[in-house]
Tab-separated table of C-alpha atoms in Angstrom:
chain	number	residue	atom	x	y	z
A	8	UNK	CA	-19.002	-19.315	23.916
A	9	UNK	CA	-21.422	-16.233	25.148
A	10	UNK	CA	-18.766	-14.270	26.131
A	11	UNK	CA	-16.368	-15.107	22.977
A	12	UNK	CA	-19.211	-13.624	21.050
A	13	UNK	CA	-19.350	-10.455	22.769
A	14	UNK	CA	-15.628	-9.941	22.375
A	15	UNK	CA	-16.063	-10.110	19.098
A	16	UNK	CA	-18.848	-7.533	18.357
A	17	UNK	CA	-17.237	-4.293	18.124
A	18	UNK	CA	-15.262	-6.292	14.957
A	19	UNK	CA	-18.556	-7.949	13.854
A	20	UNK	CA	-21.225	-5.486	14.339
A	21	UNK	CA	-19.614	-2.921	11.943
A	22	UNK	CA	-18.371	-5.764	9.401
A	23	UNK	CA	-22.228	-6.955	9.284
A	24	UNK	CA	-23.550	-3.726	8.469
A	25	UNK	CA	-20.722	-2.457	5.677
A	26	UNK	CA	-21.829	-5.955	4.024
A	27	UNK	CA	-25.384	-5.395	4.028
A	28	UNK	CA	-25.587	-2.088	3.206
A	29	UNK	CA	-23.688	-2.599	0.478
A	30	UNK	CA	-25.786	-5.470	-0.894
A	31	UNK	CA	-28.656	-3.551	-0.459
A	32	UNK	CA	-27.519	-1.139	-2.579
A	33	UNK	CA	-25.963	-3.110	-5.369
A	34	UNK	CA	-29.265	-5.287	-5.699
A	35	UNK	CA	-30.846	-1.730	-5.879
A	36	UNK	CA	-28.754	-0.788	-8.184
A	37	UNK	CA	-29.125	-3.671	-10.181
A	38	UNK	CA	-32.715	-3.616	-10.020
A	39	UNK	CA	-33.026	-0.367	-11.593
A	40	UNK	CA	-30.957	-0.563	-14.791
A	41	UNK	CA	-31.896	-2.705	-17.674
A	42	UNK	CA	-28.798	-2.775	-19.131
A	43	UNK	CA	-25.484	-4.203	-18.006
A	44	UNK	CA	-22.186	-4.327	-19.778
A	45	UNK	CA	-22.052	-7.737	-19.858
A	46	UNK	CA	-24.454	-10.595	-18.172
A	47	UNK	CA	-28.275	-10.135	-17.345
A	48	UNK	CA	-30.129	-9.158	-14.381
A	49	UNK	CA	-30.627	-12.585	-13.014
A	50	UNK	CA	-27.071	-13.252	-13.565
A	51	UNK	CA	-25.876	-10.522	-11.825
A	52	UNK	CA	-28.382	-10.942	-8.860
A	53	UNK	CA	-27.258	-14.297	-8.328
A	54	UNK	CA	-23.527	-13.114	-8.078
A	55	UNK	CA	-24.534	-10.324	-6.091
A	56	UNK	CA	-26.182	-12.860	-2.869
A	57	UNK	CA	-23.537	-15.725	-3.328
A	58	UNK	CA	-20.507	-13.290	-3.514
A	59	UNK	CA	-22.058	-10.826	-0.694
A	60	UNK	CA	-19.312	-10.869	1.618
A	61	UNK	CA	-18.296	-7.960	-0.609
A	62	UNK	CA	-16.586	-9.932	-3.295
A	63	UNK	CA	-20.028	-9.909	-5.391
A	64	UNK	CA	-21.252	-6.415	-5.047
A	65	UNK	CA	-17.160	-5.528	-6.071
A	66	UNK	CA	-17.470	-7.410	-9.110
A	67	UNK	CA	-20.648	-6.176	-10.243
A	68	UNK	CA	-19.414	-2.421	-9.947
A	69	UNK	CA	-16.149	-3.336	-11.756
A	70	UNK	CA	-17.503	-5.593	-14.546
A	71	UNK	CA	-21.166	-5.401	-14.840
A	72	UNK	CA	-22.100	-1.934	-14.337
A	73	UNK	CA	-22.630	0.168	-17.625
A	74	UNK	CA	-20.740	3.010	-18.260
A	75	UNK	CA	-23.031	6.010	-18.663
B	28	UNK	CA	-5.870	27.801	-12.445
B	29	UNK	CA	-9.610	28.179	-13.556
B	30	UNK	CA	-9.324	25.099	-15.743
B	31	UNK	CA	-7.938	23.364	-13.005
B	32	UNK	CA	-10.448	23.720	-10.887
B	33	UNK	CA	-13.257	23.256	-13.068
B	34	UNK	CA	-11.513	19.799	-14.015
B	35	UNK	CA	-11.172	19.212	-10.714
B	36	UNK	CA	-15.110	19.399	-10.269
B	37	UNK	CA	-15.572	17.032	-13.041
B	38	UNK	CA	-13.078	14.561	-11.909
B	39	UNK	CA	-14.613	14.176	-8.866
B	40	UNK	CA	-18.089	14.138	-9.731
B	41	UNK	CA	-16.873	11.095	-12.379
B	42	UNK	CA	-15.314	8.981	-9.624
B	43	UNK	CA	-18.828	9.497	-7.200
B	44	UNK	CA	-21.182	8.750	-10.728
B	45	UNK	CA	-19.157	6.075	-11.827
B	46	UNK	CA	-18.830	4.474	-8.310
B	47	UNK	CA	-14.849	4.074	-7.921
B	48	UNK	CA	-14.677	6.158	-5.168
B	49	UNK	CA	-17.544	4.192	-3.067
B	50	UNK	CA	-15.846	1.216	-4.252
B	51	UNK	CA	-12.465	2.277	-3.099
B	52	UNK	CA	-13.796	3.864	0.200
B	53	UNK	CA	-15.519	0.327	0.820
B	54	UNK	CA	-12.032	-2.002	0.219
B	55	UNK	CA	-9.778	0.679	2.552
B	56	UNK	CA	-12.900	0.109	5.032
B	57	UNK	CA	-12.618	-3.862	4.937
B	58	UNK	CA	-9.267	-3.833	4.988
B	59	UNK	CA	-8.889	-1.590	8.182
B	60	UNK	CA	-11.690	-3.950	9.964
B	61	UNK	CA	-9.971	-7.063	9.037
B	62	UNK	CA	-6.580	-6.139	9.957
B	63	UNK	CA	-7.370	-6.445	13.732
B	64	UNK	CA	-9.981	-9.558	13.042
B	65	UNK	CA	-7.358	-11.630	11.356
B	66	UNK	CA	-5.541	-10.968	14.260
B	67	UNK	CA	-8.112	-11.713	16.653
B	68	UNK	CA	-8.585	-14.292	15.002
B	69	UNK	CA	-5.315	-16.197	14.673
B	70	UNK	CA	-5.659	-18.199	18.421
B	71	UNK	CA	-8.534	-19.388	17.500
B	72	UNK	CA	-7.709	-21.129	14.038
B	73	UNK	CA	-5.005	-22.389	16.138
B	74	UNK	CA	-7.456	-24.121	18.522
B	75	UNK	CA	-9.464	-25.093	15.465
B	76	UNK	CA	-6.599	-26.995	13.973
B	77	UNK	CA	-4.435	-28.100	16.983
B	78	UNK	CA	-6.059	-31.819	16.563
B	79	UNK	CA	-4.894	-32.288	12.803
B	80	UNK	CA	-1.395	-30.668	13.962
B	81	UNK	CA	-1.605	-33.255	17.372
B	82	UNK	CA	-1.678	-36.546	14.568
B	83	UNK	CA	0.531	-35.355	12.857
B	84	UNK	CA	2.925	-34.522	16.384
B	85	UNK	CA	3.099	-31.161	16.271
B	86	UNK	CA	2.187	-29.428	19.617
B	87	UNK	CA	0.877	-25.340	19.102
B	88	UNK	CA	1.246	-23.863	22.434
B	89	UNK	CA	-1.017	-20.778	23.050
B	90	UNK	CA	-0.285	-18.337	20.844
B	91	UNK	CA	0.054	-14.494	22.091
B	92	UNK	CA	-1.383	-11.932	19.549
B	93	UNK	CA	-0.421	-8.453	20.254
B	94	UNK	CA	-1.215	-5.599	18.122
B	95	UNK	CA	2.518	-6.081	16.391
B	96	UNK	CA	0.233	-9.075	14.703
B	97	UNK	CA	-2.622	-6.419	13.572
B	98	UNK	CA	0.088	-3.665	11.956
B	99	UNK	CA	1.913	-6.518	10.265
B	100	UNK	CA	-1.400	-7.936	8.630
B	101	UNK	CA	-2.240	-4.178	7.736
B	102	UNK	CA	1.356	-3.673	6.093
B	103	UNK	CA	0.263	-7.137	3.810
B	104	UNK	CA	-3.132	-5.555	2.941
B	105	UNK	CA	-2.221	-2.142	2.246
B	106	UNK	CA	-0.081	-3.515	-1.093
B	107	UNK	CA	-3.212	-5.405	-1.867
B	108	UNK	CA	-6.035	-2.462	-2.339
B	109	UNK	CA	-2.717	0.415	-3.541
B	110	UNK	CA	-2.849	-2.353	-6.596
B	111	UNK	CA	-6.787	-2.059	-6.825
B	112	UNK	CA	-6.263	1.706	-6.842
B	113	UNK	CA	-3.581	1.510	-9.268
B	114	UNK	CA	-5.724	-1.113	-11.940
B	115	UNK	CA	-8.836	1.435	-11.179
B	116	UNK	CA	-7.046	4.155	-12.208
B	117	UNK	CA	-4.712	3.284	-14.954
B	118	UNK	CA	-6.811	4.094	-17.687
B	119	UNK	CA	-8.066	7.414	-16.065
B	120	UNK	CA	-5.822	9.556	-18.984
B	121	UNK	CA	-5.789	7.023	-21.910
B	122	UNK	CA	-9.571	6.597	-22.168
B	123	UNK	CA	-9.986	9.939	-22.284
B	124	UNK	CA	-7.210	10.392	-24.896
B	125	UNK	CA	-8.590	7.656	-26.683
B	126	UNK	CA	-12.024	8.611	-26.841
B	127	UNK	CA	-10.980	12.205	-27.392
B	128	UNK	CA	-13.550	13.573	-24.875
B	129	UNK	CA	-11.434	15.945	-24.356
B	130	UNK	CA	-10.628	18.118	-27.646
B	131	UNK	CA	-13.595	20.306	-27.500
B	132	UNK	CA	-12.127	21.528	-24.322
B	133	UNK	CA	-8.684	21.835	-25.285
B	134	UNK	CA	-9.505	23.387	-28.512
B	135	UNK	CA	-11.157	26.251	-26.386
B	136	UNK	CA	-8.218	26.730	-24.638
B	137	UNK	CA	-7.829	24.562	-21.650
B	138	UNK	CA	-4.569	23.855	-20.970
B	139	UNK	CA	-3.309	20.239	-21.071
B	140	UNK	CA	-0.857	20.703	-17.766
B	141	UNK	CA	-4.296	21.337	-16.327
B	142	UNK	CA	-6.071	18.405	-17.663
B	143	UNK	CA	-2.909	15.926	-16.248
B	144	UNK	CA	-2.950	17.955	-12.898
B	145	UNK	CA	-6.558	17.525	-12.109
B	146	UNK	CA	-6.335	14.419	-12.791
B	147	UNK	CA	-3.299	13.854	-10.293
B	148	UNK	CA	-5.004	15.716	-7.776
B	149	UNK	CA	-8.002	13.469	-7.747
B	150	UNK	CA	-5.762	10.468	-7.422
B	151	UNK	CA	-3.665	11.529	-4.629
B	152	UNK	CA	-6.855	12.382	-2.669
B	153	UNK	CA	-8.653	9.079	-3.201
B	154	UNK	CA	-5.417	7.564	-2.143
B	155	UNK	CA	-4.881	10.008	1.042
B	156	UNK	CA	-8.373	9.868	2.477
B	157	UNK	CA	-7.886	5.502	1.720
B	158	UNK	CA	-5.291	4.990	3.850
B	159	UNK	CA	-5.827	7.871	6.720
B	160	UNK	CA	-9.466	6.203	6.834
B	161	UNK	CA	-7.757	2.185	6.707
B	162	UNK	CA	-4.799	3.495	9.138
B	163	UNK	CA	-7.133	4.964	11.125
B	164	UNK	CA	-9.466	2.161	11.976
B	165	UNK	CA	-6.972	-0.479	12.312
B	166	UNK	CA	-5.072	2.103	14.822
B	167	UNK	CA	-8.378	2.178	16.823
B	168	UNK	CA	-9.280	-1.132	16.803
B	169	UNK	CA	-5.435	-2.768	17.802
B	170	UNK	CA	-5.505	-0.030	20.702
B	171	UNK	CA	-8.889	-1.127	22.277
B	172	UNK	CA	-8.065	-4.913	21.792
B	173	UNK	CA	-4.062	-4.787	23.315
B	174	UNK	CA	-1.978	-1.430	23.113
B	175	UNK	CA	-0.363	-0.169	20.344
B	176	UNK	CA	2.560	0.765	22.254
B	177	UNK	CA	4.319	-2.124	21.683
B	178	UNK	CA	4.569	-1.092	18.147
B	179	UNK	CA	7.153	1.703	17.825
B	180	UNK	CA	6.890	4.787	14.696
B	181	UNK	CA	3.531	3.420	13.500
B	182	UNK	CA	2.828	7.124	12.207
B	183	UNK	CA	6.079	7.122	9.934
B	184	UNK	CA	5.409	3.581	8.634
B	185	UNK	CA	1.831	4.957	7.594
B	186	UNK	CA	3.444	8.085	5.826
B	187	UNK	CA	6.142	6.305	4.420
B	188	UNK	CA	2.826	3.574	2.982
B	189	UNK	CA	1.602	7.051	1.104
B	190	UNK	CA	4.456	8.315	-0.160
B	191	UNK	CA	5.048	5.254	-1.676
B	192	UNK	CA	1.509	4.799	-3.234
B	193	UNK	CA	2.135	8.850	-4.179
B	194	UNK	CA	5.375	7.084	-6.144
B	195	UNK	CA	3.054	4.885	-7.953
B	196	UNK	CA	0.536	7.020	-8.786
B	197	UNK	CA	3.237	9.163	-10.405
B	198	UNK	CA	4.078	6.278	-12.150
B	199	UNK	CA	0.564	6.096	-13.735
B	200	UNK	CA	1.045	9.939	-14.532
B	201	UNK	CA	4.291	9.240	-16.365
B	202	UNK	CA	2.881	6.408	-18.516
B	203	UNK	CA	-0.412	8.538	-19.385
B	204	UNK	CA	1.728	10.933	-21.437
B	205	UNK	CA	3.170	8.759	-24.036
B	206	UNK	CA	1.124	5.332	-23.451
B	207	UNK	CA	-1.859	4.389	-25.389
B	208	UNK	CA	-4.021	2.130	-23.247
B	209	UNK	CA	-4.721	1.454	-19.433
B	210	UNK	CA	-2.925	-2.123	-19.967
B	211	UNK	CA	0.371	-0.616	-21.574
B	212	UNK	CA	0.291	2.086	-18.715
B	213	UNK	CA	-0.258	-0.800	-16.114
B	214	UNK	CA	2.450	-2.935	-17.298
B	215	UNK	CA	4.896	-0.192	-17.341
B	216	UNK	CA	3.908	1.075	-13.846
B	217	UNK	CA	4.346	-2.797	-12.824
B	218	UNK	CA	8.011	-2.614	-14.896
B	219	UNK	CA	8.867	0.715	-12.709
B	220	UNK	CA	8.353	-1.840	-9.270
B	221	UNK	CA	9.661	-5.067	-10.966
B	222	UNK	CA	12.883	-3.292	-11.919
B	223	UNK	CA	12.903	-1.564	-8.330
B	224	UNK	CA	13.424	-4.966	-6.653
B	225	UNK	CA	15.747	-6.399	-8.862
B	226	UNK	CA	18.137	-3.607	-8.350
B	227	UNK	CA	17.202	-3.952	-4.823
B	228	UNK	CA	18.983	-7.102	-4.583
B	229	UNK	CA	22.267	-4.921	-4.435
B	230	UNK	CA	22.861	-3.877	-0.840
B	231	UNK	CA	24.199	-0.570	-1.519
B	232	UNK	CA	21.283	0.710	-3.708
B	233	UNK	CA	18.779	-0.979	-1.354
B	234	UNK	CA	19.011	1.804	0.719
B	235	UNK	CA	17.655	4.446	-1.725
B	236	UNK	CA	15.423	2.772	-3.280
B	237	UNK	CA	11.496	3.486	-3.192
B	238	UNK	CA	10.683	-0.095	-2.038
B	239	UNK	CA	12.810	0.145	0.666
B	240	UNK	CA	10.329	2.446	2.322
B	241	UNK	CA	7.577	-0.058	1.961
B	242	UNK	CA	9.132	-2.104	4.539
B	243	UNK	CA	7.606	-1.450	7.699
B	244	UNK	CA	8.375	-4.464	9.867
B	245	UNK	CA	11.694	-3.545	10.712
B	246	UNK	CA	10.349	-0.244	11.592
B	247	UNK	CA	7.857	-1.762	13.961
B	248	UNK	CA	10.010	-4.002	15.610
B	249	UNK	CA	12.462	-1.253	16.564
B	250	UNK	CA	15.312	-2.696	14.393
B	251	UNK	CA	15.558	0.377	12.093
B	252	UNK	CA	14.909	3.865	13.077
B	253	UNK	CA	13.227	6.675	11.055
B	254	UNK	CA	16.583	7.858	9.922
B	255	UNK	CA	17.798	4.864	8.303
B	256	UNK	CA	14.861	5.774	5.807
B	257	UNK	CA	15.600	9.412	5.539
B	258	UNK	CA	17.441	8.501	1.919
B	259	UNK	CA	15.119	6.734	0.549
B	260	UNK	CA	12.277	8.775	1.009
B	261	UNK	CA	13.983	11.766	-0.097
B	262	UNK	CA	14.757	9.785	-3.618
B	263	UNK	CA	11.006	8.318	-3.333
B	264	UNK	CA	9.867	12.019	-3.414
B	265	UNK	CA	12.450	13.367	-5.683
B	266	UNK	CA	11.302	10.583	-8.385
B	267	UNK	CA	7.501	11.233	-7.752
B	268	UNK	CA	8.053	15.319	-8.476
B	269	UNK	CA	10.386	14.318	-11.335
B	270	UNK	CA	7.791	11.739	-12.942
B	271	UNK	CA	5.240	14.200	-12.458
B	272	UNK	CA	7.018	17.367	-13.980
B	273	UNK	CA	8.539	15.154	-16.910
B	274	UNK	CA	5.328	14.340	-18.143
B	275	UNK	CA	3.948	17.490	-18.298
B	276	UNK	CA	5.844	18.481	-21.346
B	277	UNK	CA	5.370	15.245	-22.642
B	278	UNK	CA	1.740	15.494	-22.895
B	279	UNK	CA	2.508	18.680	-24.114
B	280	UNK	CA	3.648	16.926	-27.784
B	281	UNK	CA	1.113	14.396	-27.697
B	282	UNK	CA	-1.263	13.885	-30.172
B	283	UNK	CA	-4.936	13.548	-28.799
């Protein structure tokens, strides 16, 4: 199984830190505004860390965001 | 020319502000990772489920993934994320039309062919930097895991993949000029491709038509050559400069 593992790391290794940087930054993101176009902040936190194999963080920027 | 370019700066300051372009950048990403991984992938799910497929007495040899397996998941994705663009995008004229952000420029004499053209110019480059960066990822990671040499004209496939999204984008261009919402100009751009593959389903038209360009299996696999697309992407081009010139004018009437 070790070795299986460490054939897959070049895939993972980049995968693993797109994902987390992103959710970093969207629960940054949504830690800093107040306002949201639709939804609350606890709302959008929660769909942030279920969906954050990207789906969440993609939502958020698409539905929940505000438009400046 | 100096209207251009100062809509040009604005344009692409709104797509970083309004995070589109990180968005986009972050699906053509995925997608190029998870081309090869799906791939990668595929023996294993195989393993995983060769006891349900025993009761029921079907046998799964092993299976052999090559990067042929990688390119075609990469020419399933690739439709996937141009129709992301495409919804992100369709209301990039209309809302501005609609919200008439724009008169105080155009009453100070910007031109309107410059307004349509920055706006094109944005697109094409979101779209262009996309797919070089989701070709170009999936390319690397198919030649470190087998060897792309088994796939034949990968670089035409990959142009012929942007000149089609170029098509569509024109599309959206077109639409802008006389529709009044993102929705309208996303169901006509969806008519344009709908209508494509119905005609399509005559064999002699097949052959020029814009779709036929988006089929890059055949090209892989060695049963078509470059040439047997020559036609089509001459018409896919021709349509994309005629979309984008007939609009022009067109804007040119419209009432903002």
């Amino acid at each position: 199984m070790n070795e299986n593992i460490k054939e897959y790391l070049p895939l993972l290794i980049p995968l693993i830190i797109a994902q987390f940087s992103l959710l970093g930054y969207t629960i940054y993101h949504i830690l800093k505004h107040d306002n949201y176009k639709r939804g609350n902040r606890v709302l959008w936190l929660v769909v942030a860390i279920i969906g954050m194999q990207f789906i969440g963080p993609i939502i958020y920027f698409i539905f929940g965001k505000e438009d400046e | 020319m100096k209207g251009f370019k100062v809509l040009l700066k604005k344009e692409i300051c709104e797509i970083i502000r309004n995070k589109r372009l990180m968005i986009l950048m972050a699906i053509f990403v995925l997608v190029g990772i998870m081309n090869p991984t799906i791939a990668k992938l595929t023996p294993k799910l195989y393993e995983l489920m060769s006891e349900d497929f025993a009761e029921q007495g079907i046998t799964v040899s092993a299976v052999k993934v090559t990067a042929m397996d990688s390119w075609s998941q990469f020419v399933k994705n690739v439709p996937t994320v141009l129709i992301v663009l495409l919804i992100m995008f369709s209301g990039i004229y209309t809302t501005e039309y609609s919200k008439g952000t724009l008169i105080p420029l155009l009453t100070k004499g910007l031109s309107r062919s410059s307004v349509v053209l920055s706006k094109l110019a944005v697109m094409l480059l979101v779209w262009s930097i996309g797919i070089c960066l989701c070709f170009e990822i999936t390319y690397f990671y198919s030649d470190f895991y087998w060897d792309n040499s088994v796939v034949s004209k990968l670089f035409f496939a990959a142009f012929c993949w942007w000149l089609f999204g170029v098509f569509m984008i024109s599309c959206i261009v077109f639409f802008s000029s006389f529709a009044g919402s993102g929705i309208q100009v996303m169901l006509g751009t969806g008519a344009v491709y709908f209508s494509m593959t119905l005609i399509g389903m005559y064999n002699k038209a097949k052959e020029y038509l814009p779709v036929r360009i988006t089929d890059s299996v055949s090209l892989y696999k060695g049963e078509y050559e470059p040439k047997d697309y020559f036609g089509a992407v001459i018409v896919t081009a021709m349509l994309s400069f005629v979309f984008v010139l007939v609009s022009l004018p067109i804007t040119h009437k419209r009432q903002i």
